[in-house]
CSV table of C-alpha atoms in Angstrom, one decimal:
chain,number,residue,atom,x,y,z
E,1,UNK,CA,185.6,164.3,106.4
E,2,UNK,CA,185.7,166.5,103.5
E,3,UNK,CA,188.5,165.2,101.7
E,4,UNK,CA,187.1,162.0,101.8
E,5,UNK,CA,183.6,163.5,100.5
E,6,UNK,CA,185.7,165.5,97.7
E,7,UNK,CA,187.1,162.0,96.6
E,8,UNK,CA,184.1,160.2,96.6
E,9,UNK,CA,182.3,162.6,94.6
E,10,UNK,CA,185.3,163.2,92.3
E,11,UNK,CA,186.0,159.7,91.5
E,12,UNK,CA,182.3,159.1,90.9
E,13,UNK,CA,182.0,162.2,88.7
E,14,UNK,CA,184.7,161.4,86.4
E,15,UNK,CA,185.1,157.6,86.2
E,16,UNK,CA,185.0,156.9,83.0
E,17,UNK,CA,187.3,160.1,81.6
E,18,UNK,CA,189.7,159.1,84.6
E,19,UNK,CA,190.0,155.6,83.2
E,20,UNK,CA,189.7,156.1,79.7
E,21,UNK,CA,192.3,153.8,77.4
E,22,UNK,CA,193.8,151.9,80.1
E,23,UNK,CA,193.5,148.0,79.3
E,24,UNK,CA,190.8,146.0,80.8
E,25,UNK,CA,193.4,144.2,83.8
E,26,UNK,CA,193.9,147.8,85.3
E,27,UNK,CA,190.7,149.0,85.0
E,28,UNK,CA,189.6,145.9,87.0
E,29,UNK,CA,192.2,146.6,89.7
E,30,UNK,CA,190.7,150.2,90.1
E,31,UNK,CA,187.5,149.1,90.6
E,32,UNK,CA,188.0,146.7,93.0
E,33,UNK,CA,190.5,149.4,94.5
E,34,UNK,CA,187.6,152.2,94.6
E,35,UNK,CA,184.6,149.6,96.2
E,36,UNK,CA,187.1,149.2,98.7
E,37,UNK,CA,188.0,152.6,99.4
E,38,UNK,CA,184.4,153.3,99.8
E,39,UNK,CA,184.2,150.7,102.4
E,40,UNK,CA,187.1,151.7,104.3
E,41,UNK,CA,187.6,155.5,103.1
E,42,UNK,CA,190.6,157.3,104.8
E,43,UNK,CA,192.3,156.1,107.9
E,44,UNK,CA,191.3,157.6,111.1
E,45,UNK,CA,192.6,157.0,115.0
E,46,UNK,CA,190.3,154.3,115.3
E,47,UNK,CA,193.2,151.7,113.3
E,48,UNK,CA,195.5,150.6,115.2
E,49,UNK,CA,198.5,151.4,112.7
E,50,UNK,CA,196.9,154.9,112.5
E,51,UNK,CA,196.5,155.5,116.4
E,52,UNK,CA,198.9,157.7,116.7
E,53,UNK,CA,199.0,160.0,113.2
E,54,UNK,CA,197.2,163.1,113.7
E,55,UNK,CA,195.0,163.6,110.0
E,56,UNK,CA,192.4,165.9,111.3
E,57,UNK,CA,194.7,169.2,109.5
E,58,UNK,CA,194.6,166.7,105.9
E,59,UNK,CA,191.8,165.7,105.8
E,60,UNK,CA,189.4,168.7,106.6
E,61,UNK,CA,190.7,170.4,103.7
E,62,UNK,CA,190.1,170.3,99.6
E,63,UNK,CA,192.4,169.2,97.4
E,64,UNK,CA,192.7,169.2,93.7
E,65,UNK,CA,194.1,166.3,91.5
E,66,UNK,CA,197.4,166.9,90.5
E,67,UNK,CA,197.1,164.9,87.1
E,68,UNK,CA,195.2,168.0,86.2
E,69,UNK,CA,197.9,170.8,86.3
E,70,UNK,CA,200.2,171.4,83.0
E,71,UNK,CA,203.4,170.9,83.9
E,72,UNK,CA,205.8,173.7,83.1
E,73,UNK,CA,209.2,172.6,81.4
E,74,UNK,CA,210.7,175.4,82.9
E,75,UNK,CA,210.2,174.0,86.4
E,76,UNK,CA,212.5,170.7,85.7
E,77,UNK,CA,215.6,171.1,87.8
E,78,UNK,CA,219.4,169.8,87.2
E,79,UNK,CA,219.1,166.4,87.9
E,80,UNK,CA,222.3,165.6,88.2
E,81,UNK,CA,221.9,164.9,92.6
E,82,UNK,CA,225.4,164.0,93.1
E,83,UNK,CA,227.8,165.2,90.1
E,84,UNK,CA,230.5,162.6,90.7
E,85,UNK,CA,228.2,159.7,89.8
E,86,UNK,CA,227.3,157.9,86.1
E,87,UNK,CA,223.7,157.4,86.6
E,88,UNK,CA,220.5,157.5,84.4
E,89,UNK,CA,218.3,160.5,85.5
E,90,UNK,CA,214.6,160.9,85.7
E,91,UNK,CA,212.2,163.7,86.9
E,92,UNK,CA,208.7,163.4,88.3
E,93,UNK,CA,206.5,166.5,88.7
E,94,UNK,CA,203.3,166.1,90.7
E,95,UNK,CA,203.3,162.1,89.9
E,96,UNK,CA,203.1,162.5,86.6
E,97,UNK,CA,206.8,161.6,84.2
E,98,UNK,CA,208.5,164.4,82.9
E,99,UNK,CA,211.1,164.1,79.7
E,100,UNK,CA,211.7,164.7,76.6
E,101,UNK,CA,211.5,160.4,76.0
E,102,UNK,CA,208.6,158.9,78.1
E,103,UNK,CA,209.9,155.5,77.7
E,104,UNK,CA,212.8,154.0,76.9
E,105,UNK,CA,214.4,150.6,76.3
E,106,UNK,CA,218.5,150.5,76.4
E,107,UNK,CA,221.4,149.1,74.9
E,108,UNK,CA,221.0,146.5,77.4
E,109,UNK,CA,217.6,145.7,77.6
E,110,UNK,CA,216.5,147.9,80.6
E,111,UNK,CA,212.9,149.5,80.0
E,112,UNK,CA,212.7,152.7,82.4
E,113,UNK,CA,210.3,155.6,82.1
E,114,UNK,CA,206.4,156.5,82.7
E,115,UNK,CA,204.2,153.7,84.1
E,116,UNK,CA,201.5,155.3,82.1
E,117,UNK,CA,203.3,154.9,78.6
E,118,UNK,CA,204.8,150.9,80.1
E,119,UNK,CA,201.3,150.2,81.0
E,120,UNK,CA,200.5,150.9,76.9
E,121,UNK,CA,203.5,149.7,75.0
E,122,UNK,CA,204.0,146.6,77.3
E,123,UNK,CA,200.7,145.9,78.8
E,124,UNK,CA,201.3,141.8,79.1
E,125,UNK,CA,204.6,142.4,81.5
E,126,UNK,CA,202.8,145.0,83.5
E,127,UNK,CA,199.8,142.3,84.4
E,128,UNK,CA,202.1,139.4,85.6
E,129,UNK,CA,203.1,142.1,88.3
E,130,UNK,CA,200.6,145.0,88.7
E,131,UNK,CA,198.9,145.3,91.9
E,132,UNK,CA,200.1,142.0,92.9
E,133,UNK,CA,201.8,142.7,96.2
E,134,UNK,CA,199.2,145.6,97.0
E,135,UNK,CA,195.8,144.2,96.4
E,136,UNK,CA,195.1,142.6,99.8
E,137,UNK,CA,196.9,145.4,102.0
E,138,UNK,CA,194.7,146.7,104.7
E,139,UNK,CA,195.9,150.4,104.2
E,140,UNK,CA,193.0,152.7,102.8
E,141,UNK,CA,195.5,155.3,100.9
E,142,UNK,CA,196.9,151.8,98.8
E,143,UNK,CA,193.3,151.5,97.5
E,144,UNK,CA,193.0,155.2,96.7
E,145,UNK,CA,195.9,155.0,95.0
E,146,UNK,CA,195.7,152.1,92.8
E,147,UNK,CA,192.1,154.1,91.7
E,148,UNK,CA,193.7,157.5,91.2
E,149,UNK,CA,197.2,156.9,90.5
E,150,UNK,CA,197.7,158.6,87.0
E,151,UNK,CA,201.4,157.3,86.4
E,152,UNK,CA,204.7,157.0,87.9
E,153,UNK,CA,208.0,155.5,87.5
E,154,UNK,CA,208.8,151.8,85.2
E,155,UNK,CA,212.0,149.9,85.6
E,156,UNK,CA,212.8,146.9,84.5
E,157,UNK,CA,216.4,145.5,84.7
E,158,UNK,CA,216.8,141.7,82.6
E,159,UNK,CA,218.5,138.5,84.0
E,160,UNK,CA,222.3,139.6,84.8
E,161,UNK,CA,222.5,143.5,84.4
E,162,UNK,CA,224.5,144.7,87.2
E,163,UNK,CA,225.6,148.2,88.5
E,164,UNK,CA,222.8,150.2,86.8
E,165,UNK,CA,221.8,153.5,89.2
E,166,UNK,CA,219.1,155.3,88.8
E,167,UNK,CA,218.7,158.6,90.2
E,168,UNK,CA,215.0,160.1,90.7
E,169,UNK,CA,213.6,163.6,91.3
E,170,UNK,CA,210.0,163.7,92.5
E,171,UNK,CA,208.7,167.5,92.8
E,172,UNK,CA,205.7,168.3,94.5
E,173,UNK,CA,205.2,171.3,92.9
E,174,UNK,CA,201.3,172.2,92.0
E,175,UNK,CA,200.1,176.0,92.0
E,176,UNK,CA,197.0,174.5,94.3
E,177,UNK,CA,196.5,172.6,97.3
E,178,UNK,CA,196.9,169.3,95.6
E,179,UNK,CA,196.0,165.4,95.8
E,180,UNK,CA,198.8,163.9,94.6
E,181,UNK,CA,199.0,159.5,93.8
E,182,UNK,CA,202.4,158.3,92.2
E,183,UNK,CA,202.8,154.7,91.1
E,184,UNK,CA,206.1,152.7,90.6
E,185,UNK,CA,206.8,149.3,89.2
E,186,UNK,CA,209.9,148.3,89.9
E,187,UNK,CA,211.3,144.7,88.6
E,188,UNK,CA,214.7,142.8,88.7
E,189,UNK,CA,215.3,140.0,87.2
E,190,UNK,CA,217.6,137.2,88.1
E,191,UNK,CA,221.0,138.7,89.0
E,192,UNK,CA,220.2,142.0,88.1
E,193,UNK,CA,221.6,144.8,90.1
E,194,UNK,CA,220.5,148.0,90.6
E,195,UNK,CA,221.0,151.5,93.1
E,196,UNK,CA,218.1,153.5,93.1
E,197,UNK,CA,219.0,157.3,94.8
E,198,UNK,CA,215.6,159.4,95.5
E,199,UNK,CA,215.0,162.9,96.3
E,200,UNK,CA,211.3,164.2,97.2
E,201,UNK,CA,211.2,167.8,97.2
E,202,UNK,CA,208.9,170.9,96.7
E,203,UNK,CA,209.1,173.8,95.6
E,204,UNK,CA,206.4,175.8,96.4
E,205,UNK,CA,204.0,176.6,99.6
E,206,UNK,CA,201.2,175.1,99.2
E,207,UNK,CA,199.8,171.7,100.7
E,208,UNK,CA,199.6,168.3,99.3
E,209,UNK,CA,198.5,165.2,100.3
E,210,UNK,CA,200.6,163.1,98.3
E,211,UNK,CA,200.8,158.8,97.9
E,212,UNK,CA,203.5,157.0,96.6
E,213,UNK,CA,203.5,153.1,96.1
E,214,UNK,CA,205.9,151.3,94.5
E,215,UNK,CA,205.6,147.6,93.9
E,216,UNK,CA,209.3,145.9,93.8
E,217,UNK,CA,210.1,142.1,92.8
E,218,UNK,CA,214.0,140.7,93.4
E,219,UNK,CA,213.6,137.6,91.5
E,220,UNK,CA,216.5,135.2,92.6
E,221,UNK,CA,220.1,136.2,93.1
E,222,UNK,CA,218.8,140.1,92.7
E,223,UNK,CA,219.8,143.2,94.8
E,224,UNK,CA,218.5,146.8,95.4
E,225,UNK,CA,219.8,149.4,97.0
E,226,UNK,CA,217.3,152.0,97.2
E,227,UNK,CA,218.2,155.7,99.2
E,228,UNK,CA,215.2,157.4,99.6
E,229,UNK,CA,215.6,161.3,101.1
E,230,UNK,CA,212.4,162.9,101.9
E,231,UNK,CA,212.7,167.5,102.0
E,232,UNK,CA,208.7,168.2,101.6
E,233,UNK,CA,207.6,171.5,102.8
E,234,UNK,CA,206.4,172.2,106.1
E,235,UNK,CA,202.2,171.7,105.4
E,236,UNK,CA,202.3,168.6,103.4
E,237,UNK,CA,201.6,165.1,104.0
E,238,UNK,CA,203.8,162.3,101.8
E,239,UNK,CA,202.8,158.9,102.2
E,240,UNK,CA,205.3,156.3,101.1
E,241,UNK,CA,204.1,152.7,101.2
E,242,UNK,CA,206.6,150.4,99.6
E,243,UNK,CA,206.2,146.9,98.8
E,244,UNK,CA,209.0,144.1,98.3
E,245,UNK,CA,208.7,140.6,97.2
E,246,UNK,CA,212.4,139.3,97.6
E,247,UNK,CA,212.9,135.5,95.9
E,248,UNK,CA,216.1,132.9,97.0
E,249,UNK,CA,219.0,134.4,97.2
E,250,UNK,CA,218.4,137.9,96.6
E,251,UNK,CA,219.4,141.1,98.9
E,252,UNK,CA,217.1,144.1,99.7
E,253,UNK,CA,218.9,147.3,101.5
E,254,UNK,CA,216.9,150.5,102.0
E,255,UNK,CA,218.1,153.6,104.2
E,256,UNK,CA,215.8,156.7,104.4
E,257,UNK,CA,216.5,159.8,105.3
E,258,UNK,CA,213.0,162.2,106.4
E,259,UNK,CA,214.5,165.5,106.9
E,260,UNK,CA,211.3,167.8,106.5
E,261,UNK,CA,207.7,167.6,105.9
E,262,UNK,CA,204.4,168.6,108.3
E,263,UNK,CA,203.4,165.0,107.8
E,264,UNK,CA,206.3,162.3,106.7
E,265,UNK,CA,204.6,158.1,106.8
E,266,UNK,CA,207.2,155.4,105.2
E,267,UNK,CA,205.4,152.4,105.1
E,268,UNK,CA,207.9,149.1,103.9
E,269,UNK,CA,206.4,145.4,103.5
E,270,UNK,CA,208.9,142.5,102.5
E,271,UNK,CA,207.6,139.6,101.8
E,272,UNK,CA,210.5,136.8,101.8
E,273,UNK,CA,209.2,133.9,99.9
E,274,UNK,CA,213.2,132.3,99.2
E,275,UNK,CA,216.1,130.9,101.2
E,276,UNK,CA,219.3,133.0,101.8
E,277,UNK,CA,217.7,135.9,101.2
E,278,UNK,CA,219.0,138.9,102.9
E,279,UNK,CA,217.3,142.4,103.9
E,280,UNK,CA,218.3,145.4,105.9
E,281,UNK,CA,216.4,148.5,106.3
E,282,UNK,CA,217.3,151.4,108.1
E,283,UNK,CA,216.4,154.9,108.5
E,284,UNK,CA,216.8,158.2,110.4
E,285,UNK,CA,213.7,160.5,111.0
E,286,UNK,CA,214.4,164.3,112.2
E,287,UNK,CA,211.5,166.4,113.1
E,288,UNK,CA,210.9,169.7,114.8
E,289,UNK,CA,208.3,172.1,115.2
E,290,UNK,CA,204.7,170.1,115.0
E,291,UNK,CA,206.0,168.1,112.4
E,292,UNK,CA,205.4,164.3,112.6
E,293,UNK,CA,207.6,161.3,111.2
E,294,UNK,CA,205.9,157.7,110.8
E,295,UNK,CA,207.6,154.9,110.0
E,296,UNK,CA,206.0,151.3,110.0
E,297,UNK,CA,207.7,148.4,108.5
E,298,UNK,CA,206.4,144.6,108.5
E,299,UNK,CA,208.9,142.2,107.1
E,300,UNK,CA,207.5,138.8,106.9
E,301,UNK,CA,209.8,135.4,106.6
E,302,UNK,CA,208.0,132.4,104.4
E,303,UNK,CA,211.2,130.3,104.3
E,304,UNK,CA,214.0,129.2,105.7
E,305,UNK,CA,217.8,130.4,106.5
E,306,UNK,CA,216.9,134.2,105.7
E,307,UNK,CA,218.2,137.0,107.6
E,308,UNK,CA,216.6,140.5,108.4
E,309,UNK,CA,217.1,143.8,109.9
E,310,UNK,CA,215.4,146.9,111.1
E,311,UNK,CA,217.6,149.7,112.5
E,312,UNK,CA,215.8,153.1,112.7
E,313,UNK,CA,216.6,156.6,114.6
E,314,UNK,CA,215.0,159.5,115.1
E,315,UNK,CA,215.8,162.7,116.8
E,316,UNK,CA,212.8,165.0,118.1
E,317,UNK,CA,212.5,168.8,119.0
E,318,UNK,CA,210.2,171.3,120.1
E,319,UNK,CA,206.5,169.4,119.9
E,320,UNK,CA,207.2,167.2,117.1
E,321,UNK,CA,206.0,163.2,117.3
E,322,UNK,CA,207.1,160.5,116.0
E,323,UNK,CA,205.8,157.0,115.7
E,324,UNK,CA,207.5,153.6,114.6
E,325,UNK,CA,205.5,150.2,114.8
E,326,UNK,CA,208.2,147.2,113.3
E,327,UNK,CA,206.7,143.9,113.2
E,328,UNK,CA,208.9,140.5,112.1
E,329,UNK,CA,206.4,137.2,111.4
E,330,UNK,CA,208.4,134.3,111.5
E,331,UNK,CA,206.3,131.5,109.9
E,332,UNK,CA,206.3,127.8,110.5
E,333,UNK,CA,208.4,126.9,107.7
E,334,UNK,CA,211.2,129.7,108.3
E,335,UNK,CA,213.4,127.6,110.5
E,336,UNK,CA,217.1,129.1,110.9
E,337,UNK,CA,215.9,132.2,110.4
E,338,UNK,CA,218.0,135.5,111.5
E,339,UNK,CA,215.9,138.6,112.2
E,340,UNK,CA,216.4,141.5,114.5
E,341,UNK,CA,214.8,144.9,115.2
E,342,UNK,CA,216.1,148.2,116.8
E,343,UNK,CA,214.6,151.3,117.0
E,344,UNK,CA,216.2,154.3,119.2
E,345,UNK,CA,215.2,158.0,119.8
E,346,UNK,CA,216.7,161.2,121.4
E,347,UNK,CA,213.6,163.6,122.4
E,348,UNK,CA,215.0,167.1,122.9
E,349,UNK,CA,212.1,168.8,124.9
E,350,UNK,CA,209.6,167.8,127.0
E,351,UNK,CA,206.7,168.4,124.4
E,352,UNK,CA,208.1,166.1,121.7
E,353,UNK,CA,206.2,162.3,121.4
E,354,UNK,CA,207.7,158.8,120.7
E,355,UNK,CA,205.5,156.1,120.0
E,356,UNK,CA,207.4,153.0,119.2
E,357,UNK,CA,206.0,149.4,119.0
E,358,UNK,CA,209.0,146.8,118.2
E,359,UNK,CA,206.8,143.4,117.8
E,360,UNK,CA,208.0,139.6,116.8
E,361,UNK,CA,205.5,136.8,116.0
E,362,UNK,CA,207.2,133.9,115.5
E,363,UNK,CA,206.1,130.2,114.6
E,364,UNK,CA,209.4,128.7,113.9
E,365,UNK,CA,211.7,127.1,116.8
E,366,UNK,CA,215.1,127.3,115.3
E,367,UNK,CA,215.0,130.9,114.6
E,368,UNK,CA,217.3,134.1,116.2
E,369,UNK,CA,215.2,137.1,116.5
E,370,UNK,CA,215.6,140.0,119.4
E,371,UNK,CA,214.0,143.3,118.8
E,372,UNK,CA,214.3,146.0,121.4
E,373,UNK,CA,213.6,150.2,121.9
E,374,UNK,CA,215.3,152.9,123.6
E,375,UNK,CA,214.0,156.8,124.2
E,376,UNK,CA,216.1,159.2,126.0
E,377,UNK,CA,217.7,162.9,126.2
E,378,UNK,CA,221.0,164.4,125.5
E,379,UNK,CA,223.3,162.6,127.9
E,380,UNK,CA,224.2,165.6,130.5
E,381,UNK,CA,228.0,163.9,131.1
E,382,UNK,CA,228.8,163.3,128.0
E,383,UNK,CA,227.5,167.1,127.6
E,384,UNK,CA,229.7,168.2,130.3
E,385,UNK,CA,232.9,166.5,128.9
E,386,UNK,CA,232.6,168.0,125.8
E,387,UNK,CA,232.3,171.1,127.4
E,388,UNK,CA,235.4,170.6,129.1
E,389,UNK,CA,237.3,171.3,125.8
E,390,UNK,CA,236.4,175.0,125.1
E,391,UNK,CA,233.1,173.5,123.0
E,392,UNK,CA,230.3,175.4,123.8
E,393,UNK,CA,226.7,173.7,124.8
E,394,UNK,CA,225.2,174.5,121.3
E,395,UNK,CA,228.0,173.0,119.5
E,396,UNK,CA,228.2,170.0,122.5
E,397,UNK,CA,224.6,169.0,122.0
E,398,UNK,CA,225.3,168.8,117.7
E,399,UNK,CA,228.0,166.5,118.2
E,400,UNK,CA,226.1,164.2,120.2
E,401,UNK,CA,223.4,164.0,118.2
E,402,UNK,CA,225.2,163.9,114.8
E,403,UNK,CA,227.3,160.7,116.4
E,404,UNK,CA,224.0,159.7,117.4
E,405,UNK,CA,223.0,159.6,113.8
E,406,UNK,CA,226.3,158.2,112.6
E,407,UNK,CA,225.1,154.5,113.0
E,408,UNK,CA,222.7,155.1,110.4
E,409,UNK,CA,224.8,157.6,107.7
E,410,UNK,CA,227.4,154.9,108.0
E,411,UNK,CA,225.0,152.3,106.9
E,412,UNK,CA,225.3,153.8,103.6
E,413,UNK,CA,226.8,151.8,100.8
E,414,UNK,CA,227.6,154.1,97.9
E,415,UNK,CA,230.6,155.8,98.7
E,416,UNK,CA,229.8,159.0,96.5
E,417,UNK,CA,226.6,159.2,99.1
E,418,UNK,CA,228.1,159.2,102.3
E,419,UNK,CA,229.7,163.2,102.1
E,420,UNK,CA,226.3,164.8,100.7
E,421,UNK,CA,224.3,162.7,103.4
E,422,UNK,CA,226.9,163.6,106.3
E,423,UNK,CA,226.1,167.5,105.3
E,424,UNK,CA,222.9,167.0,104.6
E,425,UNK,CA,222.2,165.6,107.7
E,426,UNK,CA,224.2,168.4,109.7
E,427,UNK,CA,222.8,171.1,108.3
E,428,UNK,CA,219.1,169.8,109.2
E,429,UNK,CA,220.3,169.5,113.0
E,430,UNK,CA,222.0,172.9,112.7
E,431,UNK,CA,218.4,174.2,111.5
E,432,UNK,CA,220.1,175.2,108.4
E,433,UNK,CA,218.2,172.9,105.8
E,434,UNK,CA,214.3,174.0,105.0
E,435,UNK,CA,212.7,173.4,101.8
E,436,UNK,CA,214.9,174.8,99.1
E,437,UNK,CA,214.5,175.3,95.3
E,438,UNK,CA,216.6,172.1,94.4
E,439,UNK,CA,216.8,169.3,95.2
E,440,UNK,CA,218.0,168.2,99.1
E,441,UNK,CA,221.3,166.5,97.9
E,442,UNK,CA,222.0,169.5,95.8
E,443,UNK,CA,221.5,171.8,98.8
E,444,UNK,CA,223.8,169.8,100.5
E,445,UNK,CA,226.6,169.7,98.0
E,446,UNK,CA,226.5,173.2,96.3
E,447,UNK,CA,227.7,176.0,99.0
């Protein structure tokens, strides 16, 4: 494969310049990150998890590291996503921070800014969590990022900060077909509490292969709310592997929205390691053309009287696939635990794919789990109802599939949120919505 050639050779080329003045514990995790890579190199049909993501386009092609582009002030959009809401702002351009302030601590004690600059100025914070949750995943793009991630996003809310929201702009936005590996460490304290609203986005036509992890602790009594709306162009590939470690207590809510992108692969591990915790994840995927949307989520229950839940949707055109695998492990020692799975899909031709793999494994006896998936078409009835009303079929068919979408809109918790998503979400179904030159919750408010 040549990207995996170009990697290899790249990596081996430039080690020491690509590492240069990070602190020995991260240069260790590289290492061990790159042997492993060359073990494993990039995924291919033959995984399981990877059976059904077509790669061949990605990784026949050459791409250049993003860390190496200048970035151009000029290109930093408004960040200001949804106007009506008091939130700190940050911009990322091809992984790499972008600001006037690369780090900053507040008035209340929360650290947020560029991983590179955290990893520096706070190196002994950054090694009780770095690379903890990622090092013994089995995903080959984890281990080339942790060895060419060049920074990302820091956040760090202390023990009983509340309402903080964050609001992040990630560009893609490279002159050059372009490798792109963005790393977040995200950490909450005890009864901290934080919303986190995302927006990936690019600007210009050119392909990237792009990785994002993020590494989230909720220590006890902690919740996140993290919003995550994907509007890549139409030849890239994002990768979005997310993991959580959620302590006693503590609630995790995630809803993501993949609106465009040639190749669009969320990836979300919880790991619940406390009682009472709760976590809900949801998400709605819309794909046309030959675009694909992954989404594979493994939420894992270490103790008892926790509750979880998976609720995604997707809705497919022309000869676009899509491919969900939700697994729930229920260890021996989670007894009264709550967790259930859903995943439904509307496929609007013939052409378009479904894969979907619900799964429980479960060791505990006094547990409640169900998981369950359905696949169908526009419900031709219901279609001929509507009709009866003066609607015509076009019109018929987008209400149908915007209430079929409604379960997961309404899911949102932040009431300045649920109007932009509502439009955003009916203009991508109306075929309105392609990559634009701001961001997608900008598209969706401004007329």
């Amino acid at each position: 494969m040549k990207l995996q050639e170009n990697i290899l050779s790249y990596i081996t080329q430039n080690q020491s310049k690509l590492w240069q003045g990070l602190p020995d514990f991260v240069i260790a995790e590289k290492q061990k990150a790159f042997q492993k890579f060359q073990l494993k190199g990039l995924p291919t049909s033959k995984d399981e998890k990877w059976r059904k993501t077509n790669l061949k386009e990605f990784v026949n092609r050459y791409y250049h590291p993003a860390f190496n582009e200048v970035i151009n002030p000029n290109n930093l959009i408004d960040n200001c996503l949804v106007p009506d809401l008091k939130t700190y702002n940050v911009n990322l351009i091809n992984g790499l921070f972008a600001g006037e302030q690369s780090l900053e601590v507040l008035n209340n004690g929360i650290i947020i800014g560029s991983f590179k600059e955290a990893i520096k100025v706070y190196p002994e914070l950054v090694k009780d969590y770095f690379n903890q949750l990622v090092q013994n995943s089995d995903n080959p793009l984890n281990a080339l990022n942790t060895t060419l991630f060049a920074d990302g996003l820091f956040v760090f809310i202390p023990k009983g900060i509340n309402n903080f929201k964050l609001q992040i702009t990630h560009k893609l936005d490279a002159k050059v077909d372009a490798l792109i590996n963005v790393r977040n460490l995200i950490i909450l304290e005890e009864q901290a509490q934080m919303d986190i609203i995302q927006c990936d986005d690019s600007n210009m036509h050119r392909s990237h292969f792009a990785t994002f992890v993020s590494e989230v602790f909720l220590k006890s009594k902690a919740r996140l709310n993290w919003y995550k709306y994907q509007n890549i162009n139409n030849v890239s590939a994002l990768f979005s592997n997310s993991f959580y470690q959620v302590d006693e207590a503590s609630e995790l809510y995630t809803n993501t929205f993949e609106m465009n992108g040639k190749l669009l692969r969320n990836e979300q591990i919880a790991d619940i390691t406390g009682q009472d915790v709760k976590v809900d994840l949801y998400g709605l995927y819309l794909a046309d053309k030959k675009q694909q949307a992954d989404n594979v989520i493994f939420i894992s229950h270490s103790s008892e009287g926790s509750y979880s839940n998976q609720k995604f949707k997707g809705i497919l055109d022309d000869s676009a696939k899509g491919f969900f695998n939700g697994q729930i492990l229920v260890k021996k020692d989670a007894q009264q635990t709550n967790a259930y799975q859903k995943n439904d899909n509307i496929l609007l031709t013939d052409k378009a794919r479904i894969s979907s793999q619900p799964f429980l494994e479960i060791y505990a006896d006094d547990v409640s789990c169900s998981h369950g998936s359905t696949t169908g078409q526009i419900d031709e009835e219901a279609l001929f109802y509507i009709r009866q009303r003066g609607i015509s079929k076009r019109d018929a068919q987008l209400l149908q599939l915007y209430a079929f979408a409604g379960e997961i809109i309404e899911a949102v918790k932040l009431e300045e949120l649920i109007e932009p998503t509502k439009d955003l979400v009916k203009k991508r179904l109306n075929g309105e919505l392609d990559v634009c030159e701001e961001c997608i919750l900008q598209c969706a408010i401004k007329p």
